[in-house]
C-alpha cells in the first residue's frame, strides 16, 4: 500500500423522506440558488418538495436556475455565476444527477473569482483544474441519479462544446457540505439512465482497481465488493424496477465508488474516462456509453501491463478458475462485455449506429487536451490510445 | 437498508514518515499538550519525533502529559484537564493507542466545562455520554497501536476504578482533526498487543454485522472483507512480524472497522463490548481479551436470533458449505474460537488462570450500569447475559 491522505467531510443523509431535513441543513437566512437540469426535477415533484422544505424553519431567499445539461456546459454555468453575483447568493443547492452537481461545484468555485464579466478567468481556472481557487460558495445536494459519485467528492467534469473540450477539476473547497440521497427519487428514472449510472459507477471502480497490485487489501476487497454488487443489482433492477432494496444498494454503491476511499494508497488509471470524454465531446455520446465502448478494448490492449490485476479481477469478481492465465483474462474481459450487453449498453462504437469513428480526430483532440501520457505509469502515448480506439470501433 | 446519516471529517495521513507533517498540521502558534501513555512513546523515540516536528515551522508552546493508562482512568484525565486550564492549552495531540486517544477526547470535551475544580460536572457528563457538551479543544492524533478505531471516530471509553465503571461516550465534537497512521510505529509493539488489536478490530466489525439482514450489501460486503483481512493478516503477522505490507493492512483495517462506515444503515449489537467492559472493570482483563471470551458464548446463546447472519458469516467469511444449517453455524463459531486460540487469545474466563468468575457480581455491575436490555432488538435482559457468562466461564 502506498502512503496516502484521505479527507472527506461530506455529510450523507440517506433514505426515503430525507429531503425534509433541508429545513435544518440549509442556513435559515441563506440566499439560495437551486440548480437543476432538464424538466424532470419539476415533473417528478422533487423540486417542489425541495422548495417546501426550504420554506420551513427560516426566511430563506430562494431562486431557481434550471437547464444545466448532461455534460454541463461552461457557458450555461457562467450564466448561473452572473445570477450568484447579482443576487448575492450564498448557498447553492444542486438537485439532480452528476452533471448538475459537477456544474454546481464549478459555479461555487468560479463565483469567487473577481473577473467574471468576460469569463476568461473561469476558463483559465478550468484549464488549470481550478487549482488556484481557494474558496467556494457552500453547496448542498439532493441526488436523483446514482452514477457519478459527485455527491461525495470534490471533483467534476465540465464541457465546452464550442472548444470541443471536456475537462475535469478537483478542489477540496468543492466538497458538498451535505448530500441527501433518497433512493425513491430514482424510481422515475428511465431504465436507460439507470443502466448508464451502473456502468459509470462500475468503471469508476475499475479505474481505481485495474492497475497493478500493491497489496492494499482493504481497497482491493472493497473495490471487488462494489463491482460484484453493481453486477448483481444492475442485472436485478431490470426485472424488479420497483424493488427499493435494489435501488438503495445501487445508490450507495455508486457513491462509494468515487468518494476517494477505494482509491487511497493505490495506483489509478483514468484512461477510459480520458478517451471517453473525447467521444462525448465529438459525438455527443452519453458519458457512461463511452466508457463501456472504451473499457473492453483498453483491457485487451493493456492486458500485459494489467496482467496480475486482471487475473485477480477474473478470480474475485467473476469467479473464473478454469483455463490458463491468458484464457482466464480473456474470459474476464468477455464477462465484462456480456455484462454491459445485458444492460443494453454498447461495447463497440459501431453499436451506436452513428457512422464510423474518425480516429484521427479523436487522437487530435486527445493531443490538444494533453492526454498524451495515460495509464497508471503515465507512459501510454497516443499510439496506445489509437490501438484502443481501433479495437473499440 | 435502513435510513442513516454519515459524517466523518477526520483527515487521515497514512504511511511511513508522515509524522513530520505535524509541522503543517498543528497551528503554528498553538499551545499544545502532548498526551501519551506509559513509557513506550518515549522509549521508542516516537515522542521525540513528534516534538521535533512540532518545533519546525512555528512557535508552539509544548507541554507533555504522560501516564494515561490502558482503560484510561477518569481521575488521571481530570489532572490533564487542570493542566489545560492552567496552561491555556488550545490543541491536544494524542500519541498512542486507543486508550490515549479516547482519554484525550474526554479531556478535550470536559475542558470546556466550567466547573472542573471538583470534577462533578465531568462525571455527570460521562454518565450522560457527554451529550450535553457542545464544544471541545481541537485534537490531532499519532496512532501507534491499531485496534480501537478511535483515530477515525468520535467515541471513547473511560474507566473509573473507584466506581468500578467503564463507560462509553460519543460526541461529534470529539472527532480528531487529523490522525497520522504510520505503520512502522507498530513494529515495536509486543506481539500480545498486536493480537489484542486484531481481536478488538475483529469484534468491532462483528458488533456491526452479526445481527439480522437488512439487505445492506455494501455494508455486509465491506464487513466481511475486513473480517477476512483481519483473519489472514492476523495469522500472517505472527510468522512475519517485520512484513510492512501486513502491518499496513492491519492498521488500515482496524481504522475502517470502527469509522462508522460499515455500521451505517444496519442494526448493531454492542453486547460483547457491554459485558466485556464489566470484566475489565472487575478483573483488570485486557479489553480485547474480554471480547474473545464473551463473543463465542454470545454467538452460542443468541444463535436463533442471529441465525441468518450466522449462516451468512459461515459462508462468506469462513467458506463453510458442508452440513445442515445448525452444523454450519456451529462450524463458524468453532472457527472463530480456533482463530482466537491461534492468536493466543483466551476464549474462556478459565483460560486466564485468575480464579473463578463471580457471575453474580458481573450481573450486579451490568444492572448498575443500566445494561439490562442489550442486543439489536434491545430485548436481551440480564438472564441472557447470565447465560452468556455461564458459557464463557
mmCIF file with all atom_site columns, C-alpha atoms in Angstrom, chain B residues 173-238:
data_model
loop_
_atom_site.group_PDB
_atom_site.id
_atom_site.type_symbol
_atom_site.label_atom_id
_atom_site.label_alt_id
_atom_site.label_comp_id
_atom_site.label_asym_id
_atom_site.label_entity_id
_atom_site.label_seq_id
_atom_site.pdbx_PDB_ins_code
_atom_site.Cartn_x
_atom_site.Cartn_y
_atom_site.Cartn_z
_atom_site.occupancy
_atom_site.B_iso_or_equiv
_atom_site.pdbx_formal_charge
_atom_site.auth_seq_id
_atom_site.auth_comp_id
_atom_site.auth_asym_id
_atom_site.auth_atom_id
_atom_site.pdbx_PDB_model_num
ATOM 1  C CA . UNK B 1 173 ? -17.050 17.471  18.611 1.00 0.00 ? 173 UNK B CA 1
ATOM 2  C CA . UNK B 1 174 ? -14.563 14.762  19.567 1.00 0.00 ? 174 UNK B CA 1
ATOM 3  C CA . UNK B 1 175 ? -13.583 13.828  16.001 1.00 0.00 ? 175 UNK B CA 1
ATOM 4  C CA . UNK B 1 176 ? -9.835  14.310  15.660 1.00 0.00 ? 176 UNK B CA 1
ATOM 5  C CA . UNK B 1 177 ? -8.991  16.982  13.092 1.00 0.00 ? 177 UNK B CA 1
ATOM 6  C CA . UNK B 1 178 ? -6.313  14.679  11.757 1.00 0.00 ? 178 UNK B CA 1
ATOM 7  C CA . UNK B 1 179 ? -4.824  11.301  12.531 1.00 0.00 ? 179 UNK B CA 1
ATOM 8  C CA . UNK B 1 180 ? -1.370  10.198  11.457 1.00 0.00 ? 180 UNK B CA 1
ATOM 9  C CA . UNK B 1 181 ? -1.106  6.445   10.909 1.00 0.00 ? 181 UNK B CA 1
ATOM 10 C CA . UNK B 1 182 ? 2.493   5.376   10.473 1.00 0.00 ? 182 UNK B CA 1
ATOM 11 C CA . UNK B 1 183 ? 2.538   1.570   10.309 1.00 0.00 ? 183 UNK B CA 1
ATOM 12 C CA . UNK B 1 184 ? 6.264   1.407   11.067 1.00 0.00 ? 184 UNK B CA 1
ATOM 13 C CA . UNK B 1 185 ? 5.368   2.584   14.586 1.00 0.00 ? 185 UNK B CA 1
ATOM 14 C CA . UNK B 1 186 ? 3.589   -0.719  15.167 1.00 0.00 ? 186 UNK B CA 1
ATOM 15 C CA . UNK B 1 187 ? 6.748   -2.798  14.664 1.00 0.00 ? 187 UNK B CA 1
ATOM 16 C CA . UNK B 1 188 ? 7.924   -2.309  18.251 1.00 0.00 ? 188 UNK B CA 1
ATOM 17 C CA . UNK B 1 189 ? 4.656   -3.462  19.833 1.00 0.00 ? 189 UNK B CA 1
ATOM 18 C CA . UNK B 1 190 ? 4.761   -6.681  21.855 1.00 0.00 ? 190 UNK B CA 1
ATOM 19 C CA . UNK B 1 191 ? 3.042   -9.446  19.865 1.00 0.00 ? 191 UNK B CA 1
ATOM 20 C CA . UNK B 1 192 ? 0.433   -9.777  22.612 1.00 0.00 ? 192 UNK B CA 1
ATOM 21 C CA . UNK B 1 193 ? -0.664  -6.223  21.958 1.00 0.00 ? 193 UNK B CA 1
ATOM 22 C CA . UNK B 1 194 ? -0.785  -6.804  18.191 1.00 0.00 ? 194 UNK B CA 1
ATOM 23 C CA . UNK B 1 195 ? -3.041  -9.822  18.759 1.00 0.00 ? 195 UNK B CA 1
ATOM 24 C CA . UNK B 1 196 ? -5.235  -7.831  21.138 1.00 0.00 ? 196 UNK B CA 1
ATOM 25 C CA . UNK B 1 197 ? -5.598  -5.158  18.476 1.00 0.00 ? 197 UNK B CA 1
ATOM 26 C CA . UNK B 1 198 ? -6.646  -7.636  15.816 1.00 0.00 ? 198 UNK B CA 1
ATOM 27 C CA . UNK B 1 199 ? -9.216  -9.181  18.154 1.00 0.00 ? 199 UNK B CA 1
ATOM 28 C CA . UNK B 1 200 ? -10.577 -5.753  19.076 1.00 0.00 ? 200 UNK B CA 1
ATOM 29 C CA . UNK B 1 201 ? -10.983 -4.715  15.450 1.00 0.00 ? 201 UNK B CA 1
ATOM 30 C CA . UNK B 1 202 ? -12.477 -8.110  14.568 1.00 0.00 ? 202 UNK B CA 1
ATOM 31 C CA . UNK B 1 203 ? -15.132 -7.802  17.264 1.00 0.00 ? 203 UNK B CA 1
ATOM 32 C CA . UNK B 1 204 ? -15.869 -4.197  16.267 1.00 0.00 ? 204 UNK B CA 1
ATOM 33 C CA . UNK B 1 205 ? -16.796 -5.477  12.832 1.00 0.00 ? 205 UNK B CA 1
ATOM 34 C CA . UNK B 1 206 ? -18.840 -8.341  14.289 1.00 0.00 ? 206 UNK B CA 1
ATOM 35 C CA . UNK B 1 207 ? -20.859 -5.968  16.520 1.00 0.00 ? 207 UNK B CA 1
ATOM 36 C CA . UNK B 1 208 ? -21.979 -4.050  13.421 1.00 0.00 ? 208 UNK B CA 1
ATOM 37 C CA . UNK B 1 209 ? -22.580 -7.149  11.303 1.00 0.00 ? 209 UNK B CA 1
ATOM 38 C CA . UNK B 1 210 ? -23.862 -10.114 13.309 1.00 0.00 ? 210 UNK B CA 1
ATOM 39 C CA . UNK B 1 211 ? -27.474 -9.075  13.870 1.00 0.00 ? 211 UNK B CA 1
ATOM 40 C CA . UNK B 1 212 ? -30.161 -9.687  11.230 1.00 0.00 ? 212 UNK B CA 1
ATOM 41 C CA . UNK B 1 213 ? -30.076 -8.997  7.492  1.00 0.00 ? 213 UNK B CA 1
ATOM 42 C CA . UNK B 1 214 ? -31.459 -5.750  6.098  1.00 0.00 ? 214 UNK B CA 1
ATOM 43 C CA . UNK B 1 215 ? -30.076 -6.304  2.585  1.00 0.00 ? 215 UNK B CA 1
ATOM 44 C CA . UNK B 1 216 ? -27.354 -3.688  3.013  1.00 0.00 ? 216 UNK B CA 1
ATOM 45 C CA . UNK B 1 217 ? -24.955 -5.178  0.515  1.00 0.00 ? 217 UNK B CA 1
ATOM 46 C CA . UNK B 1 218 ? -22.180 -2.582  0.678  1.00 0.00 ? 218 UNK B CA 1
ATOM 47 C CA . UNK B 1 219 ? -22.034 -2.710  4.465  1.00 0.00 ? 219 UNK B CA 1
ATOM 48 C CA . UNK B 1 220 ? -22.154 -6.526  4.556  1.00 0.00 ? 220 UNK B CA 1
ATOM 49 C CA . UNK B 1 221 ? -19.521 -6.981  1.866  1.00 0.00 ? 221 UNK B CA 1
ATOM 50 C CA . UNK B 1 222 ? -17.263 -4.393  3.498  1.00 0.00 ? 222 UNK B CA 1
ATOM 51 C CA . UNK B 1 223 ? -17.668 -6.000  6.926  1.00 0.00 ? 223 UNK B CA 1
ATOM 52 C CA . UNK B 1 224 ? -16.904 -9.453  5.521  1.00 0.00 ? 224 UNK B CA 1
ATOM 53 C CA . UNK B 1 225 ? -13.878 -8.003  3.720  1.00 0.00 ? 225 UNK B CA 1
ATOM 54 C CA . UNK B 1 226 ? -12.482 -6.624  6.970  1.00 0.00 ? 226 UNK B CA 1
ATOM 55 C CA . UNK B 1 227 ? -13.096 -9.891  8.833  1.00 0.00 ? 227 UNK B CA 1
ATOM 56 C CA . UNK B 1 228 ? -11.309 -11.878 6.135  1.00 0.00 ? 228 UNK B CA 1
ATOM 57 C CA . UNK B 1 229 ? -8.361  -9.461  6.046  1.00 0.00 ? 229 UNK B CA 1
ATOM 58 C CA . UNK B 1 230 ? -8.028  -9.459  9.848  1.00 0.00 ? 230 UNK B CA 1
ATOM 59 C CA . UNK B 1 231 ? -8.046  -13.270 9.893  1.00 0.00 ? 231 UNK B CA 1
ATOM 60 C CA . UNK B 1 232 ? -5.498  -13.504 7.084  1.00 0.00 ? 232 UNK B CA 1
ATOM 61 C CA . UNK B 1 233 ? -3.137  -10.793 8.299  1.00 0.00 ? 233 UNK B CA 1
ATOM 62 C CA . UNK B 1 234 ? -3.640  -11.670 11.969 1.00 0.00 ? 234 UNK B CA 1
ATOM 63 C CA . UNK B 1 235 ? -2.368  -15.177 11.331 1.00 0.00 ? 235 UNK B CA 1
ATOM 64 C CA . UNK B 1 236 ? 0.378   -13.963 8.989  1.00 0.00 ? 236 UNK B CA 1
ATOM 65 C CA . UNK B 1 237 ? 1.880   -11.294 11.237 1.00 0.00 ? 237 UNK B CA 1
ATOM 66 C CA . UNK B 1 238 ? 2.850   -13.904 13.833 1.00 0.00 ? 238 UNK B CA 1
#
